[in-house]
Coordinates of C-alpha atoms in Angstrom, one line a residue:
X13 CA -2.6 -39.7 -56.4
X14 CA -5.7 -40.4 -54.2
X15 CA -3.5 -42.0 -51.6
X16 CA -1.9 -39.0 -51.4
X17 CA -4.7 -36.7 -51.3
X18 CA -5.9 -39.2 -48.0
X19 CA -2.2 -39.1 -46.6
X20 CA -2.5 -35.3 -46.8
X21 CA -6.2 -34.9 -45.3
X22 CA -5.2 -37.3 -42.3
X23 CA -2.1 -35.3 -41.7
X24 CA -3.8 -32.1 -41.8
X25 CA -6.5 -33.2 -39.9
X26 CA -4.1 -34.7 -37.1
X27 CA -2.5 -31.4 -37.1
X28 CA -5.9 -29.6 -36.9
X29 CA -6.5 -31.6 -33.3
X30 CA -3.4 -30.9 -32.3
X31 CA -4.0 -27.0 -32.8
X32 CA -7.5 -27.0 -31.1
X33 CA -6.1 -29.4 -28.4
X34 CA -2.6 -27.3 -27.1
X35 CA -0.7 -24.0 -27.6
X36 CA 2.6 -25.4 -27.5
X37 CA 4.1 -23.5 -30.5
X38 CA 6.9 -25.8 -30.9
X39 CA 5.2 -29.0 -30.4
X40 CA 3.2 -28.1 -33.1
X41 CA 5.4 -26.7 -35.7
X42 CA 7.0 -29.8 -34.9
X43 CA 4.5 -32.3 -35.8
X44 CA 3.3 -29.8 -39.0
X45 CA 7.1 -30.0 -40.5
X46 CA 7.3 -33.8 -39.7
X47 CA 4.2 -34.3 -42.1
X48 CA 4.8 -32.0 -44.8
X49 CA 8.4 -33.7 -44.7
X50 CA 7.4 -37.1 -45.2
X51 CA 4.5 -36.1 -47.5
X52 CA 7.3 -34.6 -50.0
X53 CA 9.4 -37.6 -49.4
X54 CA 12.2 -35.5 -47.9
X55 CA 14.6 -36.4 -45.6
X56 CA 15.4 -33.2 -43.8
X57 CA 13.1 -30.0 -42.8
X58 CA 13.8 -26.7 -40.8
X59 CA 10.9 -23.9 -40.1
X60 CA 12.4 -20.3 -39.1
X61 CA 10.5 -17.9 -37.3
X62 CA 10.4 -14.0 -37.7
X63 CA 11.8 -12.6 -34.6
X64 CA 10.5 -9.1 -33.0
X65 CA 13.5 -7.5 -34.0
X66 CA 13.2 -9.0 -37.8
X67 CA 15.5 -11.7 -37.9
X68 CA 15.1 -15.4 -38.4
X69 CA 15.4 -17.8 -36.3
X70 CA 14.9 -22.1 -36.5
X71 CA 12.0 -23.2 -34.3
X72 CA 12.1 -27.0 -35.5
X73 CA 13.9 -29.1 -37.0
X74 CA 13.6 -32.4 -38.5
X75 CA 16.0 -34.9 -39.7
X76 CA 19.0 -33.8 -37.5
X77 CA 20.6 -35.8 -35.0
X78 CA 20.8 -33.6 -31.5
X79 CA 24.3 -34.5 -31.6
X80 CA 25.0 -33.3 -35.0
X81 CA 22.7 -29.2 -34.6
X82 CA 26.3 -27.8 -33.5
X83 CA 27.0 -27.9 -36.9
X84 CA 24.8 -25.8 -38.4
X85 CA 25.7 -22.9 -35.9
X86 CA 26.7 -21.1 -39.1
X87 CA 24.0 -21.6 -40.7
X88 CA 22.0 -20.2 -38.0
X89 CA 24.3 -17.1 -37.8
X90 CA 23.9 -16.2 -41.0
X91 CA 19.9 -16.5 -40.3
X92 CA 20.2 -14.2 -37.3
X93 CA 22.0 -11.8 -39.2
X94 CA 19.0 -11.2 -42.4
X95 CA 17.8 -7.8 -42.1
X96 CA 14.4 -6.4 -44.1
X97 CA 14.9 -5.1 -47.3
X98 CA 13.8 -2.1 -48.5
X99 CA 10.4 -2.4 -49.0
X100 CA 9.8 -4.0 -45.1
X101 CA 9.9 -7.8 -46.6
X102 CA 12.2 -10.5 -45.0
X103 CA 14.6 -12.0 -47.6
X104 CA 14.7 -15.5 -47.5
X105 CA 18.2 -16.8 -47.5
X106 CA 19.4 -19.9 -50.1
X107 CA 19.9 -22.2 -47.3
X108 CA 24.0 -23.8 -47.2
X109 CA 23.2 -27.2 -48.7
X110 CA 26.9 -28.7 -48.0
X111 CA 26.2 -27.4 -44.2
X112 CA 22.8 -29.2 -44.1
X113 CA 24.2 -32.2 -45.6
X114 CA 27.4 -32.6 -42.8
X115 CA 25.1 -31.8 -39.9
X116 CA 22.1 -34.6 -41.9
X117 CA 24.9 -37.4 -42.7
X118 CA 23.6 -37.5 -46.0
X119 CA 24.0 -35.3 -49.4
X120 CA 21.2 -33.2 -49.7
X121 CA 20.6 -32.0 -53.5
X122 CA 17.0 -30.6 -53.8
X123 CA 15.4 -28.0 -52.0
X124 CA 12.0 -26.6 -51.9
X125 CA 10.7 -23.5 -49.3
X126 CA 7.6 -21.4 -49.2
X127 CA 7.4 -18.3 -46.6
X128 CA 4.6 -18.7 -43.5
X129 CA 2.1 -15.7 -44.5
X130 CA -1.0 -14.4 -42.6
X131 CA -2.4 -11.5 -45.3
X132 CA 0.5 -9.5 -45.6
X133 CA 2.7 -10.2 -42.4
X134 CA 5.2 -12.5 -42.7
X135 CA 6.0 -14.9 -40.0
X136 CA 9.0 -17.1 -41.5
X137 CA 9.7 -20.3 -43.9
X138 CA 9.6 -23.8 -44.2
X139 CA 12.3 -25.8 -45.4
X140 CA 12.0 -29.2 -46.9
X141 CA 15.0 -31.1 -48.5
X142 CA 15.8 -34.5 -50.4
X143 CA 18.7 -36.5 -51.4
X144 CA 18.2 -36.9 -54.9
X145 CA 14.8 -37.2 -57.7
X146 CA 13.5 -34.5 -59.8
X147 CA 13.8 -31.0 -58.5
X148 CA 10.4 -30.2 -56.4
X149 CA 7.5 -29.2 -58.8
X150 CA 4.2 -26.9 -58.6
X151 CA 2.1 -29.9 -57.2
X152 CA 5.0 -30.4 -54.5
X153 CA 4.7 -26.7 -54.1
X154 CA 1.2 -27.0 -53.7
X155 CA 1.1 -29.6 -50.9
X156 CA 3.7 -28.1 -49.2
X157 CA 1.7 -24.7 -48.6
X158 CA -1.4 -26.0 -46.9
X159 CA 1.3 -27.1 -44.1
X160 CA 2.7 -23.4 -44.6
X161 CA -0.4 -21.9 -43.9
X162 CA -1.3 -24.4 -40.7
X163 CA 2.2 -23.5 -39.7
X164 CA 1.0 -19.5 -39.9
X165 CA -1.9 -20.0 -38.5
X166 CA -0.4 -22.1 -35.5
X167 CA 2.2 -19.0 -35.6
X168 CA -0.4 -16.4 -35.6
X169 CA -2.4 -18.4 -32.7
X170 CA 0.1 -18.9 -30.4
X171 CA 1.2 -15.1 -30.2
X172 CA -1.8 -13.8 -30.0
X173 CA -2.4 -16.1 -27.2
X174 CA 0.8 -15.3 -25.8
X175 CA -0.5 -11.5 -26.4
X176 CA -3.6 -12.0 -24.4
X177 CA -1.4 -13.8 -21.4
X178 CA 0.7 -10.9 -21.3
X179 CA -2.2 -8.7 -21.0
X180 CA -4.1 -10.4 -18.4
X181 CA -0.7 -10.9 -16.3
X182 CA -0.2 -7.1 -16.5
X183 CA -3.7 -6.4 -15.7
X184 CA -3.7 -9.2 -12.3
X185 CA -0.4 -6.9 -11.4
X186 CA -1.9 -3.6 -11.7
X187 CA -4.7 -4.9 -10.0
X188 CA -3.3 -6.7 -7.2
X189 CA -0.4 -4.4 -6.7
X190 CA -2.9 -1.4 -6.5
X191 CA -2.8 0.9 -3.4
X192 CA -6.4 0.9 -3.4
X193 CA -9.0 -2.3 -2.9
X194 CA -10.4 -3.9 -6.0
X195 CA -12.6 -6.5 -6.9
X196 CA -14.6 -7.8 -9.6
X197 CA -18.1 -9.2 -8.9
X198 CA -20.3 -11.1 -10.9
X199 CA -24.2 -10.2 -12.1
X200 CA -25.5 -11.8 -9.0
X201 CA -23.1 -10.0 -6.2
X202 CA -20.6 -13.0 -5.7
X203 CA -16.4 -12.1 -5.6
X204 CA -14.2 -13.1 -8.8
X205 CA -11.4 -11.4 -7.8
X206 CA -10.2 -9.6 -4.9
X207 CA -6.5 -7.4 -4.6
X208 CA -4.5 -8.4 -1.4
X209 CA -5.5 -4.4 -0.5
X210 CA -8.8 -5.1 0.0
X211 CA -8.2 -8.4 1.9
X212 CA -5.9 -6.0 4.3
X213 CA -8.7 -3.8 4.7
X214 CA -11.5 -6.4 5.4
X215 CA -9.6 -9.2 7.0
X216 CA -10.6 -11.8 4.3
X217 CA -7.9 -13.7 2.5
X218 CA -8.3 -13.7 -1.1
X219 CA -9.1 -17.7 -1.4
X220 CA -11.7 -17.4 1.4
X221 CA -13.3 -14.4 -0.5
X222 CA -13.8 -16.1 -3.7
X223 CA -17.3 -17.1 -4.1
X224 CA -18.9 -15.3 -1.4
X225 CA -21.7 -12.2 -1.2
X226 CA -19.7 -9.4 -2.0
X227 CA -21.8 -7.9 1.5
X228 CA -20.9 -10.4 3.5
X229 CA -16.8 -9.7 2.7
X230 CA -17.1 -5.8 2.4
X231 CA -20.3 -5.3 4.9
X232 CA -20.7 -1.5 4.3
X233 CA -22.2 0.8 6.8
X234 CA -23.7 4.1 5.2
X235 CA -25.7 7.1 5.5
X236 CA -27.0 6.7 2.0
X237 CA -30.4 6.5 1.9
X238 CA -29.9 4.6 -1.6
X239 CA -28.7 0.7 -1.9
X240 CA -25.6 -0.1 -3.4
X241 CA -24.3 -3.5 -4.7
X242 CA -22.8 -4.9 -1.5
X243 CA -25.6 -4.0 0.4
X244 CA -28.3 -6.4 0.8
X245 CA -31.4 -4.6 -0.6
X246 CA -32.4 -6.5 -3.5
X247 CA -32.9 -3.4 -5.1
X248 CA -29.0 -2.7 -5.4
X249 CA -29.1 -5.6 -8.3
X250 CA -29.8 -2.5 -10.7
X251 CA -27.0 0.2 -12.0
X252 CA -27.7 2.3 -14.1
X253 CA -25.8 1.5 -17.3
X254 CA -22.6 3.3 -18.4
X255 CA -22.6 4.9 -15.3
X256 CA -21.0 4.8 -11.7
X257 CA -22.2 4.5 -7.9
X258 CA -20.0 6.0 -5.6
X259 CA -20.8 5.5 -1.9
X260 CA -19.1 6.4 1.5
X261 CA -18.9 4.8 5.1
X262 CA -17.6 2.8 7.8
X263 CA -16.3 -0.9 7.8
X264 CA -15.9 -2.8 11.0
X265 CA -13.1 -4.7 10.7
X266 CA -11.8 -8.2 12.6
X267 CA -11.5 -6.9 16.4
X268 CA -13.4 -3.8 16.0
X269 CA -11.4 -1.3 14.9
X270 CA -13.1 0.6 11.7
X271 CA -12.4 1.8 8.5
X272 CA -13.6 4.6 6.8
X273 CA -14.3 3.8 3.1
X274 CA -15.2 5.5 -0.4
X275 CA -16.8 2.9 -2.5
X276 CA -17.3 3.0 -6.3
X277 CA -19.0 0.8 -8.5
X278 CA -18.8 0.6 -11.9
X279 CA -21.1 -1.9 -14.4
X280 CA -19.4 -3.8 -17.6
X281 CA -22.2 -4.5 -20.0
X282 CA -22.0 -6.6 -22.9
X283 CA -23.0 -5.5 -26.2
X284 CA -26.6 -6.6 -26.0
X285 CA -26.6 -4.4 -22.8
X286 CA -26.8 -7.6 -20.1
X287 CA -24.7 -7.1 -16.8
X288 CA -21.3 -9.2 -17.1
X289 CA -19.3 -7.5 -14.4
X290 CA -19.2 -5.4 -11.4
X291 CA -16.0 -3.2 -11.1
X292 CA -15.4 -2.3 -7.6
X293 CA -13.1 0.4 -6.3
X294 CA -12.4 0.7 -2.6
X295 CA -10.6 3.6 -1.2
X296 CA -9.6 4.2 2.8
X297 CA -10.3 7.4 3.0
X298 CA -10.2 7.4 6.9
X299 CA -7.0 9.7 7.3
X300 CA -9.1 12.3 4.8
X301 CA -12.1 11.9 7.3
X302 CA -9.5 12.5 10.5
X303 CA -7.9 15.2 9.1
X304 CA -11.1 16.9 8.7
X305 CA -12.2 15.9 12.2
X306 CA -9.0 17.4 13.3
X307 CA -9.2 20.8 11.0
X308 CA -12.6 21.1 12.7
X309 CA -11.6 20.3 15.9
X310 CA -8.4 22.7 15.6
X311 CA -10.5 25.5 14.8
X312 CA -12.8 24.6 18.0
X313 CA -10.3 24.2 20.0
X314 CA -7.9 27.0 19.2
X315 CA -10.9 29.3 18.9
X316 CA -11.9 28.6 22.3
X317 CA -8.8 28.2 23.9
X318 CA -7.1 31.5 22.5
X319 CA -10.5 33.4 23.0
X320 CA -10.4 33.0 27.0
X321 CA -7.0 34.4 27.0
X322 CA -7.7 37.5 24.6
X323 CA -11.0 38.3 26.5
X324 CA -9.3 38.5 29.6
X325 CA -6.6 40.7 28.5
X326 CA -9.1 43.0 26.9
X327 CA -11.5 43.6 30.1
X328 CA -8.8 43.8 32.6
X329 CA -6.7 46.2 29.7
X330 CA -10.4 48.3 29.2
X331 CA -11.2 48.2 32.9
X332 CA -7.8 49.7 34.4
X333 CA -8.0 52.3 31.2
X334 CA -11.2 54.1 32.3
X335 CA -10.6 57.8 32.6
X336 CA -13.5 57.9 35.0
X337 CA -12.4 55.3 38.0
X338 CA -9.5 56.1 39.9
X339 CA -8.2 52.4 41.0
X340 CA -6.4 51.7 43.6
X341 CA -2.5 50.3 44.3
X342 CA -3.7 46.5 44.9
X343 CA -6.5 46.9 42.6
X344 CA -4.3 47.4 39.8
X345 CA -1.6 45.2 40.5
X346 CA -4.3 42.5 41.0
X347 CA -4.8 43.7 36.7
X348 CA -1.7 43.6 35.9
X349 CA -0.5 40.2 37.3
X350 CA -4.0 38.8 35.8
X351 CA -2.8 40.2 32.2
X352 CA 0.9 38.7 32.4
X353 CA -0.9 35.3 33.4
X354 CA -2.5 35.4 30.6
X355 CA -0.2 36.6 28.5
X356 CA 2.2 33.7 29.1
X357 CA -0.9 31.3 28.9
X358 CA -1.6 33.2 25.5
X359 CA 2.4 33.1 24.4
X360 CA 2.1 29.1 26.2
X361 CA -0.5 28.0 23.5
X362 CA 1.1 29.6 20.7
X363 CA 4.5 28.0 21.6
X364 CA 2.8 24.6 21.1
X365 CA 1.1 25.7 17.3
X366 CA 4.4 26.5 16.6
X367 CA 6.2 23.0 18.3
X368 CA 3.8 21.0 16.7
X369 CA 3.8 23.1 13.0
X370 CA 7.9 22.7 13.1
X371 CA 7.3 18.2 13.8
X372 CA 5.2 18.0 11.1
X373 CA 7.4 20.2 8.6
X374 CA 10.2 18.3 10.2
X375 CA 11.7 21.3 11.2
X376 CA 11.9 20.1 14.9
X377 CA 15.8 21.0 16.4
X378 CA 17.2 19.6 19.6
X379 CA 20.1 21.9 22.0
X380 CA 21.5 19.2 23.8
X381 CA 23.5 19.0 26.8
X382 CA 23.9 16.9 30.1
X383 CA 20.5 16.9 32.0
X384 CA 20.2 16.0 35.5
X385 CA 16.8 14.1 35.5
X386 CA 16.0 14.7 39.6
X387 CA 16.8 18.3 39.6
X388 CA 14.9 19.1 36.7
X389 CA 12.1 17.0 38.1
X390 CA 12.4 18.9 41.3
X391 CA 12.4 22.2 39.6
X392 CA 9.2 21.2 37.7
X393 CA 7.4 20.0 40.9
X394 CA 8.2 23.3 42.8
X395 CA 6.4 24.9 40.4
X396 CA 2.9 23.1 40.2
X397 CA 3.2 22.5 44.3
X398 CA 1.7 26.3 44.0
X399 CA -1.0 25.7 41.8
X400 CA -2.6 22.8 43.8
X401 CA -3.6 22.1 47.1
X402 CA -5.0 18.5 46.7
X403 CA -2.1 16.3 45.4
X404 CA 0.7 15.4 47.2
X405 CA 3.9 14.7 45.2
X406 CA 6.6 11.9 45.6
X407 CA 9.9 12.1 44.4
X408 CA 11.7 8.5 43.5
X409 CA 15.3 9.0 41.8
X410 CA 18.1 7.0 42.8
X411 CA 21.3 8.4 43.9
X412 CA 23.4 6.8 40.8
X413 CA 21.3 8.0 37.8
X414 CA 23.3 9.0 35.6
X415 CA 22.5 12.2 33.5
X416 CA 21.3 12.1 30.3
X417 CA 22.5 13.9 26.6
X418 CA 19.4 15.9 25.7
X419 CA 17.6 19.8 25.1
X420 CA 17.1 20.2 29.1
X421 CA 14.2 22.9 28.0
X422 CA 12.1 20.3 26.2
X423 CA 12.6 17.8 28.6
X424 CA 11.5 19.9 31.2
X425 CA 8.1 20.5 28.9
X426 CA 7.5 17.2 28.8
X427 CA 7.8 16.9 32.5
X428 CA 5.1 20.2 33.1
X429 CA 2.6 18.5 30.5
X430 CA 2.9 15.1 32.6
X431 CA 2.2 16.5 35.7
X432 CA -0.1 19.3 34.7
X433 CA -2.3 15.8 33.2
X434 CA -1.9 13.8 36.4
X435 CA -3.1 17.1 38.1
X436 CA -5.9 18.0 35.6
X437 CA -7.4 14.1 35.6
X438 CA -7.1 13.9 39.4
X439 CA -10.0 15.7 40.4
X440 CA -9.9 13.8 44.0
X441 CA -6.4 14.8 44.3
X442 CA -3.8 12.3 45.8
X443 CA -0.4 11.1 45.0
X444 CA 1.7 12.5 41.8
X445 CA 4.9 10.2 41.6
X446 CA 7.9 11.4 39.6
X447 CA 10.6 9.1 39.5
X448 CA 13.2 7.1 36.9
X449 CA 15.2 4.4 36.9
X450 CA 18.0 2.5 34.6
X451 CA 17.6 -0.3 32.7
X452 CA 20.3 -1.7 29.9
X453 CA 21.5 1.4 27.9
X454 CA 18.7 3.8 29.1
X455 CA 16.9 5.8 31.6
X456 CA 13.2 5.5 32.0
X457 CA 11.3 8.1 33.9
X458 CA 8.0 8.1 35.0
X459 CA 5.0 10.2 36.3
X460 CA 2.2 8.6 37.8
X461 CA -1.1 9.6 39.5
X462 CA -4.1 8.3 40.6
X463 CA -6.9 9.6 38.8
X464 CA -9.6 8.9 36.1
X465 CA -7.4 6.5 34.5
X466 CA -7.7 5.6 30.4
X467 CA -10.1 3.1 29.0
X468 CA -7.9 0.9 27.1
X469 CA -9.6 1.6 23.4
X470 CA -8.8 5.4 23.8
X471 CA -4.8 4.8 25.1
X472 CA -3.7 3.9 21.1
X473 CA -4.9 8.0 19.9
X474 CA -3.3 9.7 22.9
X475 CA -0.7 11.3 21.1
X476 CA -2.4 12.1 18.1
X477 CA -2.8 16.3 18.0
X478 CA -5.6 17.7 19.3
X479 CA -7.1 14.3 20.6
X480 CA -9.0 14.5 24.2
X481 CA -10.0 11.4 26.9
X482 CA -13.7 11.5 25.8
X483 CA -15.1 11.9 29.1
X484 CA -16.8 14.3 31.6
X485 CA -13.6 16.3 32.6
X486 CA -12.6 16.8 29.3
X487 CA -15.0 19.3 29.3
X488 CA -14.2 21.2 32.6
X489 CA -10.5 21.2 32.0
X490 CA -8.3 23.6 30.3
X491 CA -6.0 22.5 26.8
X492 CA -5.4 21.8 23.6
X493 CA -5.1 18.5 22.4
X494 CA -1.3 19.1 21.7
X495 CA 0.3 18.7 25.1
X496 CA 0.9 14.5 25.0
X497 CA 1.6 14.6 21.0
X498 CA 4.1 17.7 21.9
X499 CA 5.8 15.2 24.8
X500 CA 6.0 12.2 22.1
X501 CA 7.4 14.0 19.9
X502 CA 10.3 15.4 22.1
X503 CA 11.2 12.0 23.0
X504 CA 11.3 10.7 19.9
X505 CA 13.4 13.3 18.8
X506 CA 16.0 12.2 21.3
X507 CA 15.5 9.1 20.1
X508 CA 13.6 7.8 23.1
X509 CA 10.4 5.5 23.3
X510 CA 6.8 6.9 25.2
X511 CA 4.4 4.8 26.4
X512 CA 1.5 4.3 28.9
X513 CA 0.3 2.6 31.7
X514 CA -3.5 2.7 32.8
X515 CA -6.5 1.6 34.0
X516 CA -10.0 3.1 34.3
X517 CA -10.6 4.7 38.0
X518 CA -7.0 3.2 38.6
X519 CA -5.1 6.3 37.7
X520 CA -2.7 6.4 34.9
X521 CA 1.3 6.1 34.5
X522 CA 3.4 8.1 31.2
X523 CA 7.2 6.5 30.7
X524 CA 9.9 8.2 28.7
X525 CA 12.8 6.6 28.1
X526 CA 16.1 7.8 26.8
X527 CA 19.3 6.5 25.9
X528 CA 22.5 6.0 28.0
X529 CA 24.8 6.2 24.4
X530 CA 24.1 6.3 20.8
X531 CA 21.0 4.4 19.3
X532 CA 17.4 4.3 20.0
X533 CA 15.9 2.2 22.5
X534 CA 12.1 0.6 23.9
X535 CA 10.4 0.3 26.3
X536 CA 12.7 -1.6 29.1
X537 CA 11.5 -5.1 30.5
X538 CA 10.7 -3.5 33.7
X539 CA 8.1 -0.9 32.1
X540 CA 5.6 -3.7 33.5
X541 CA 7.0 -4.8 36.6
X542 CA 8.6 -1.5 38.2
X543 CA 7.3 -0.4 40.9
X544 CA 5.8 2.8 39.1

């Protein structure tokens, strides 16, 4: 009896390492139904498992040849197939006995089983059988449910693990599929983890992040006259608890572009109240910012630009009105032609509200036709030769260009906002070419001047709305912002490609191209080479 009692602690014992050194379920159950097998002097065992949908199904078997488990398929069927009874408990079946004994090679007569129980949840059974001897007693009983209740507990262990796995997986993919940037510091600043949004905004790979000053990856440049945690005021080390910090401004990124950035921070405490974790929240709030900027700037810009108009229509109206002057012929033709100028200047700027409202509803509609490229050129040319006396212009369009399939009356805006530019930002006057060529499947036109030119970190927001060269003639010339967006958008429509050409104090040069047949096409190899 006392060998017994030894045989069982040592088993137990073993199987106690075994649980505190791995989670692998089977391996486990495997090992616990080996021992209470030979420590009941049986020659076969089988351990089912309660399935989520209630059924049972074997997790480890012992005494069974590989070859020979095909033969207890309908054993295992009829385990699949137990339902709960009515009070929410799993039946345990009365295991087959000849189909045990044809798939074991040997008869099997006794049978003992005891259900694997954690408090009132039932997790499945253990099976141990025998060839012959007494039928299996309260002692065997006994000794067979301390390996029950290591095989519940190993059970129970392993699912919650698996639980807890399934948790944290879900929470790395919210966190690293999340739109905005997210990491999690520790008490003293330093990056645990960091979403692949962030890296994107910052420029830091993950791996390289990991480890580091959470100000030296996310290098935050406010307004705020208070320190936050990735700032490196020592003073930022203290958040108040149970509440959040919430910060804005810019982040300079890799090359020099910048972000614009809404930054919150939020503390995890433990439950004696010391600082375990930093919760950071990173938001690129830099369209917000520009669509403010360009609200404002809209409203400047429109205000100004419709107000010059308006006054000048009023005076001239109020002036040539008086009862009390008695205005000559000339005098008030000289009125009247300065009120229809601007009154198609007026009607001009609200065409373009209304051409950029329809792109951005998508409401934009092409009338297309054949289009002569030179003669519409030409057409726009005579026009503006009136309206300067500075610029020469230059013609180049060879005599085989073929025409083109597009809306004749948008093309021939986006030739008068070209020109009209080349005009405006050649103060000095000179040489305004207009020209195209083919290239593959499409014909590129050009207009180029030789003014101000375009410093190179402006040329990328040219054809945003409402955007303006930032320099001194910006402020002496006339416009809106909208004419180079308007242009863009016109020959994307057609499903052309824009681009430009330019140097400072080297003058600038605005392609368009559009296609010969159906498709979209880019810029053509000789955008860099032509002679334009």
């Amino acid at each position: 009896m006392q060998s017994l009692q030894l045989r069982q602690r040592e088993y137990l014992l073993q199987i106690s390492r075994a649980m505190t050194a791995q989670l692998d379920l089977a391996s486990l159950l495997r090992l616990i139904l080996n021992n209470a097998t030979d420590m009941l002097g049986g020659q076969v065992g089988l351990i089912v498992l309660r399935q989520p949908d209630g059924r049972l199904a074997p997790q480890a078997v012992y005494g069974i040849p590989k070859a020979r488990l095909a033969r207890l398929a309908p054993l295992l069927a009829e385990l699949s197939d137990l339902a709960p009874s009515g009070d929410g408990r799993l039946a345990l079946p009365e295991l087959s006995l000849p189909l045990l004994s044809a798939a074991a090679g040997v008869p099997l007569r006794q049978v003992v089983n005891l259900p694997l129980r954690i408090g009132d949840e039932l997790l499945g059974a253990i099976y141990v059988f025998r060839t012959g001897g007494a039928a299996f007693g309260t002692n065997e009983r006994q000794l067979l449910q301390s390996f029950a209740d290591q095989a519940a507990i190993a059970v129970r262990n392993a699912r919650l693990y698996e639980e807890v796995v399934a948790e944290k997986k879900q929470l790395d993919a919210i966190v690293e599929n999340s739109a905005d940037g997210v990491m999690i510091l520790s008490p003293d600043r330093r990056i645990q983890v960091m979403n692949r949004t962030l890296s994107a905004m910052t420029g830091w790979p993950p791996e390289e992040a990991i480890g580091e000053p959470c100000w030296k990856v996310l290098p935050l440049e406010t307004t705020s006259p208070l320190p936050h945690p990735c700032s490196t005021d020592e003073l930022a080390m203290e958040l108040p608890e149970g509440q959040s910090l919430s910060v804005e401004g810019e982040l300079t990124r890799p090359g020099g572009s910048k972000l614009t950035l809404g930054v919150t921070y939020t503390p995890l405490y433990d439950d004696d109240g010391q600082l375990i974790n930093i919760i950071v929240n990173v938001m690129d709030i830099t369209r917000f910012r520009e669509a403010e900027r360009l609200k404002s700037t809209f409203v400047s810009v429109i205000s100004h630009e419709l107000k010059t108009p308006v006054s000048l229509i009023k005076g001239y109206a109020s002036t040539l009105s008086r009862s009390d002057a008695a205005w000559d012929v000339e005098t008030l033709r000289e009125g009247l032609e300065v009120i229809e100028e601007e009154a198609d200047r007026l009607n001009y700027l609200i065409d373009n509200l209304l051409d950029a409202s329809r792109i951005q509803a998508g409401a934009f509609r092409l009338d297309l036709g054949d289009v002569n490229l030179e003669r519409l050129a030409q057409k726009s040319v005579d026009g503006f030769r009136l309206q300067t006396g500075q610029h020469q212009f230059d013609l180049d369009f060879p005599a085989d260009l073929p025409t083109v399939v597009a809306d004749e009356t948008r093309l021939r805006q986006v030739l008068d906002n070209l020109i009209s530019n080349a005009i405006k930002y050649s103060p000095e006057g000179g040489t305004i070419r207009i020209g195209a060529w083919q290239d593959r499947n499409a014909v590129t036109t050009y207009v180029a001047d030789q003014g101000i030119g375009i410093p190179a970190d402006e040329q990328s927001r040219l054809f945003d709305s409402f955007y303006r060269v930032d320099s001194g003639l910006r402020r002496q010339t006339k416009g809106t912002g909208l004419g180079l967006y308007l242009s863009k958008a016109i020959v994307e429509a057609h499903d052309g490609q824009f681009w430009v050409r330019s140097e400072p104090g080297q003058g600038s040069t605005f392609f368009f191209s559009l296609p010969l047949g159906n498709g979209t096409v880019g810029p053509p190899d000789g955008a860099n080479s032509h002679h334009a």
